[in-house]
Amino acid sequence: MAEIVNLRRARKQKARTEAGKQAEQNRIAFGRSKAERNLTEAERAKAERHIEGHRLSRDDAPEKA
């Protein structure tokens, strides 16, 4: 004989599984600590300053004619 399946329970279990997958993706995307966010921001700012410091022509310097 076939196994009897309660459709309501099956739907709820499927919804829980999908919600769990979505939660895992959100934890990966947004679940960083404040220290990690600050570190990433500091690294980005340092890289930006480094690139800006090596720029050949600057907007604030007077151009030679």
mmCIF file with all atom_site columns, N, CA, C and O in Angstrom, residues 1-25:
data_model
loop_
_atom_site.group_PDB
_atom_site.id
_atom_site.type_symbol
_atom_site.label_atom_id
_atom_site.label_alt_id
_atom_site.label_comp_id
_atom_site.label_asym_id
_atom_site.label_entity_id
_atom_site.label_seq_id
_atom_site.pdbx_PDB_ins_code
_atom_site.Cartn_x
_atom_site.Cartn_y
_atom_site.Cartn_z
_atom_site.occupancy
_atom_site.B_iso_or_equiv
_atom_site.pdbx_formal_charge
_atom_site.auth_seq_id
_atom_site.auth_comp_id
_atom_site.auth_asym_id
_atom_site.auth_atom_id
_atom_site.pdbx_PDB_model_num
ATOM 1   N N  . MET A 1 1  ? 0.828  -1.191 0.000  1.00 0.00 ? 1  MET A N  1
ATOM 2   C CA . MET A 1 1  ? 0.000  0.000  0.000  1.00 0.00 ? 1  MET A CA 1
ATOM 3   C C  . MET A 1 1  ? 0.867  1.248  0.000  1.00 0.00 ? 1  MET A C  1
ATOM 4   O O  . MET A 1 1  ? 1.996  1.246  0.469  1.00 0.00 ? 1  MET A O  1
ATOM 5   N N  . ALA A 1 2  ? 0.304  2.332  -0.490 1.00 0.00 ? 2  ALA A N  1
ATOM 6   C CA . ALA A 1 2  ? 1.012  3.609  -0.542 1.00 0.00 ? 2  ALA A CA 1
ATOM 7   C C  . ALA A 1 2  ? 0.958  4.289  0.820  1.00 0.00 ? 2  ALA A C  1
ATOM 8   O O  . ALA A 1 2  ? 0.045  4.062  1.625  1.00 0.00 ? 2  ALA A O  1
ATOM 9   N N  . GLU A 1 3  ? 1.947  5.119  1.063  1.00 0.00 ? 3  GLU A N  1
ATOM 10  C CA . GLU A 1 3  ? 1.994  5.862  2.320  1.00 0.00 ? 3  GLU A CA 1
ATOM 11  C C  . GLU A 1 3  ? 1.009  7.025  2.259  1.00 0.00 ? 3  GLU A C  1
ATOM 12  O O  . GLU A 1 3  ? 0.926  7.741  1.269  1.00 0.00 ? 3  GLU A O  1
ATOM 13  N N  . ILE A 1 4  ? 0.253  7.195  3.309  1.00 0.00 ? 4  ILE A N  1
ATOM 14  C CA . ILE A 1 4  ? -0.725 8.278  3.371  1.00 0.00 ? 4  ILE A CA 1
ATOM 15  C C  . ILE A 1 4  ? 0.013  9.551  3.775  1.00 0.00 ? 4  ILE A C  1
ATOM 16  O O  . ILE A 1 4  ? 0.755  9.573  4.754  1.00 0.00 ? 4  ILE A O  1
ATOM 17  N N  . VAL A 1 5  ? -0.213 10.624 3.001  1.00 0.00 ? 5  VAL A N  1
ATOM 18  C CA . VAL A 1 5  ? 0.481  11.894 3.232  1.00 0.00 ? 5  VAL A CA 1
ATOM 19  C C  . VAL A 1 5  ? -0.549 12.958 3.569  1.00 0.00 ? 5  VAL A C  1
ATOM 20  O O  . VAL A 1 5  ? -1.531 13.130 2.852  1.00 0.00 ? 5  VAL A O  1
ATOM 21  N N  . ASN A 1 6  ? -0.324 13.647 4.653  1.00 0.00 ? 6  ASN A N  1
ATOM 22  C CA . ASN A 1 6  ? -1.180 14.757 5.023  1.00 0.00 ? 6  ASN A CA 1
ATOM 23  C C  . ASN A 1 6  ? -0.715 15.972 4.214  1.00 0.00 ? 6  ASN A C  1
ATOM 24  O O  . ASN A 1 6  ? 0.404  16.466 4.399  1.00 0.00 ? 6  ASN A O  1
ATOM 25  N N  . LEU A 1 7  ? -1.528 16.434 3.280  1.00 0.00 ? 7  LEU A N  1
ATOM 26  C CA . LEU A 1 7  ? -1.134 17.512 2.376  1.00 0.00 ? 7  LEU A CA 1
ATOM 27  C C  . LEU A 1 7  ? -0.874 18.821 3.107  1.00 0.00 ? 7  LEU A C  1
ATOM 28  O O  . LEU A 1 7  ? 0.022  19.584 2.729  1.00 0.00 ? 7  LEU A O  1
ATOM 29  N N  . ARG A 1 8  ? -1.614 19.080 4.149  1.00 0.00 ? 8  ARG A N  1
ATOM 30  C CA . ARG A 1 8  ? -1.409 20.311 4.909  1.00 0.00 ? 8  ARG A CA 1
ATOM 31  C C  . ARG A 1 8  ? -0.017 20.304 5.544  1.00 0.00 ? 8  ARG A C  1
ATOM 32  O O  . ARG A 1 8  ? 0.725  21.284 5.469  1.00 0.00 ? 8  ARG A O  1
ATOM 33  N N  . ARG A 1 9  ? 0.356  19.173 6.142  1.00 0.00 ? 9  ARG A N  1
ATOM 34  C CA . ARG A 1 9  ? 1.690  19.068 6.746  1.00 0.00 ? 9  ARG A CA 1
ATOM 35  C C  . ARG A 1 9  ? 2.783  19.149 5.678  1.00 0.00 ? 9  ARG A C  1
ATOM 36  O O  . ARG A 1 9  ? 3.833  19.754 5.904  1.00 0.00 ? 9  ARG A O  1
ATOM 37  N N  . ALA A 1 10 ? 2.541  18.547 4.535  1.00 0.00 ? 10 ALA A N  1
ATOM 38  C CA . ALA A 1 10 ? 3.535  18.570 3.456  1.00 0.00 ? 10 ALA A CA 1
ATOM 39  C C  . ALA A 1 10 ? 3.751  20.000 2.966  1.00 0.00 ? 10 ALA A C  1
ATOM 40  O O  . ALA A 1 10 ? 4.891  20.417 2.724  1.00 0.00 ? 10 ALA A O  1
ATOM 41  N N  . ARG A 1 11 ? 2.666  20.762 2.802  1.00 0.00 ? 11 ARG A N  1
ATOM 42  C CA . ARG A 1 11 ? 2.786  22.154 2.370  1.00 0.00 ? 11 ARG A CA 1
ATOM 43  C C  . ARG A 1 11 ? 3.543  22.986 3.402  1.00 0.00 ? 11 ARG A C  1
ATOM 44  O O  . ARG A 1 11 ? 4.403  23.799 3.065  1.00 0.00 ? 11 ARG A O  1
ATOM 45  N N  . LYS A 1 12 ? 3.215  22.782 4.674  1.00 0.00 ? 12 LYS A N  1
ATOM 46  C CA . LYS A 1 12 ? 3.893  23.534 5.730  1.00 0.00 ? 12 LYS A CA 1
ATOM 47  C C  . LYS A 1 12 ? 5.380  23.186 5.781  1.00 0.00 ? 12 LYS A C  1
ATOM 48  O O  . LYS A 1 12 ? 6.224  24.061 5.953  1.00 0.00 ? 12 LYS A O  1
ATOM 49  N N  . GLN A 1 13 ? 5.707  21.913 5.628  1.00 0.00 ? 13 GLN A N  1
ATOM 50  C CA . GLN A 1 13 ? 7.105  21.499 5.649  1.00 0.00 ? 13 GLN A CA 1
ATOM 51  C C  . GLN A 1 13 ? 7.852  22.090 4.465  1.00 0.00 ? 13 GLN A C  1
ATOM 52  O O  . GLN A 1 13 ? 8.985  22.555 4.604  1.00 0.00 ? 13 GLN A O  1
ATOM 53  N N  . LYS A 1 14 ? 7.232  22.125 3.305  1.00 0.00 ? 14 LYS A N  1
ATOM 54  C CA . LYS A 1 14 ? 7.859  22.710 2.116  1.00 0.00 ? 14 LYS A CA 1
ATOM 55  C C  . LYS A 1 14 ? 8.093  24.212 2.342  1.00 0.00 ? 14 LYS A C  1
ATOM 56  O O  . LYS A 1 14 ? 9.159  24.743 1.998  1.00 0.00 ? 14 LYS A O  1
ATOM 57  N N  . ALA A 1 15 ? 7.103  24.900 2.922  1.00 0.00 ? 15 ALA A N  1
ATOM 58  C CA . ALA A 1 15 ? 7.250  26.333 3.195  1.00 0.00 ? 15 ALA A CA 1
ATOM 59  C C  . ALA A 1 15 ? 8.380  26.576 4.193  1.00 0.00 ? 15 ALA A C  1
ATOM 60  O O  . ALA A 1 15 ? 9.159  27.522 4.032  1.00 0.00 ? 15 ALA A O  1
ATOM 61  N N  . ARG A 1 16 ? 8.499  25.723 5.224  1.00 0.00 ? 16 ARG A N  1
ATOM 62  C CA . ARG A 1 16 ? 9.586  25.869 6.201  1.00 0.00 ? 16 ARG A CA 1
ATOM 63  C C  . ARG A 1 16 ? 10.949 25.679 5.542  1.00 0.00 ? 16 ARG A C  1
ATOM 64  O O  . ARG A 1 16 ? 11.890 26.410 5.832  1.00 0.00 ? 16 ARG A O  1
ATOM 65  N N  . THR A 1 17 ? 11.034 24.698 4.661  1.00 0.00 ? 17 THR A N  1
ATOM 66  C CA . THR A 1 17 ? 12.293 24.429 3.974  1.00 0.00 ? 17 THR A CA 1
ATOM 67  C C  . THR A 1 17 ? 12.698 25.612 3.101  1.00 0.00 ? 17 THR A C  1
ATOM 68  O O  . THR A 1 17 ? 13.858 26.048 3.119  1.00 0.00 ? 17 THR A O  1
ATOM 69  N N  . GLU A 1 18 ? 11.751 26.169 2.357  1.00 0.00 ? 18 GLU A N  1
ATOM 70  C CA . GLU A 1 18 ? 12.042 27.318 1.501  1.00 0.00 ? 18 GLU A CA 1
ATOM 71  C C  . GLU A 1 18 ? 12.406 28.544 2.336  1.00 0.00 ? 18 GLU A C  1
ATOM 72  O O  . GLU A 1 18 ? 13.306 29.301 1.975  1.00 0.00 ? 18 GLU A O  1
ATOM 73  N N  . ALA A 1 19 ? 11.714 28.740 3.453  1.00 0.00 ? 19 ALA A N  1
ATOM 74  C CA . ALA A 1 19 ? 12.036 29.866 4.333  1.00 0.00 ? 19 ALA A CA 1
ATOM 75  C C  . ALA A 1 19 ? 13.433 29.697 4.918  1.00 0.00 ? 19 ALA A C  1
ATOM 76  O O  . ALA A 1 19 ? 14.182 30.673 5.059  1.00 0.00 ? 19 ALA A O  1
ATOM 77  N N  . GLY A 1 20 ? 13.804 28.481 5.237  1.00 0.00 ? 20 GLY A N  1
ATOM 78  C CA . GLY A 1 20 ? 15.143 28.215 5.752  1.00 0.00 ? 20 GLY A CA 1
ATOM 79  C C  . GLY A 1 20 ? 16.217 28.516 4.719  1.00 0.00 ? 20 GLY A C  1
ATOM 80  O O  . GLY A 1 20 ? 17.271 29.074 5.042  1.00 0.00 ? 20 GLY A O  1
ATOM 81  N N  . LYS A 1 21 ? 15.967 28.182 3.475  1.00 0.00 ? 21 LYS A N  1
ATOM 82  C CA . LYS A 1 21 ? 16.924 28.487 2.400  1.00 0.00 ? 21 LYS A CA 1
ATOM 83  C C  . LYS A 1 21 ? 17.071 29.993 2.230  1.00 0.00 ? 21 LYS A C  1
ATOM 84  O O  . LYS A 1 21 ? 18.178 30.508 2.072  1.00 0.00 ? 21 LYS A O  1
ATOM 85  N N  . GLN A 1 22 ? 15.956 30.712 2.265  1.00 0.00 ? 22 GLN A N  1
ATOM 86  C CA . GLN A 1 22 ? 15.995 32.170 2.137  1.00 0.00 ? 22 GLN A CA 1
ATOM 87  C C  . GLN A 1 22 ? 16.731 32.796 3.313  1.00 0.00 ? 22 GLN A C  1
ATOM 88  O O  . GLN A 1 22 ? 17.524 33.724 3.142  1.00 0.00 ? 22 GLN A O  1
ATOM 89  N N  . ALA A 1 23 ? 16.500 32.275 4.507  1.00 0.00 ? 23 ALA A N  1
ATOM 90  C CA . ALA A 1 23 ? 17.182 32.802 5.695  1.00 0.00 ? 23 ALA A CA 1
ATOM 91  C C  . ALA A 1 23 ? 18.686 32.581 5.589  1.00 0.00 ? 23 ALA A C  1
ATOM 92  O O  . ALA A 1 23 ? 19.476 33.455 5.965  1.00 0.00 ? 23 ALA A O  1
ATOM 93  N N  . GLU A 1 24 ? 19.103 31.432 5.079  1.00 0.00 ? 24 GLU A N  1
ATOM 94  C CA . GLU A 1 24 ? 20.529 31.156 4.909  1.00 0.00 ? 24 GLU A CA 1
ATOM 95  C C  . GLU A 1 24 ? 21.164 32.150 3.933  1.00 0.00 ? 24 GLU A C  1
ATOM 96  O O  . GLU A 1 24 ? 22.250 32.679 4.176  1.00 0.00 ? 24 GLU A O  1
ATOM 97  N N  . GLN A 1 25 ? 20.468 32.436 2.846  1.00 0.00 ? 25 GLN A N  1
ATOM 98  C CA . GLN A 1 25 ? 20.977 33.407 1.880  1.00 0.00 ? 25 GLN A CA 1
ATOM 99  C C  . GLN A 1 25 ? 21.073 34.793 2.510  1.00 0.00 ? 25 GLN A C  1
ATOM 100 O O  . GLN A 1 25 ? 22.032 35.531 2.275  1.00 0.00 ? 25 GLN A O  1
#
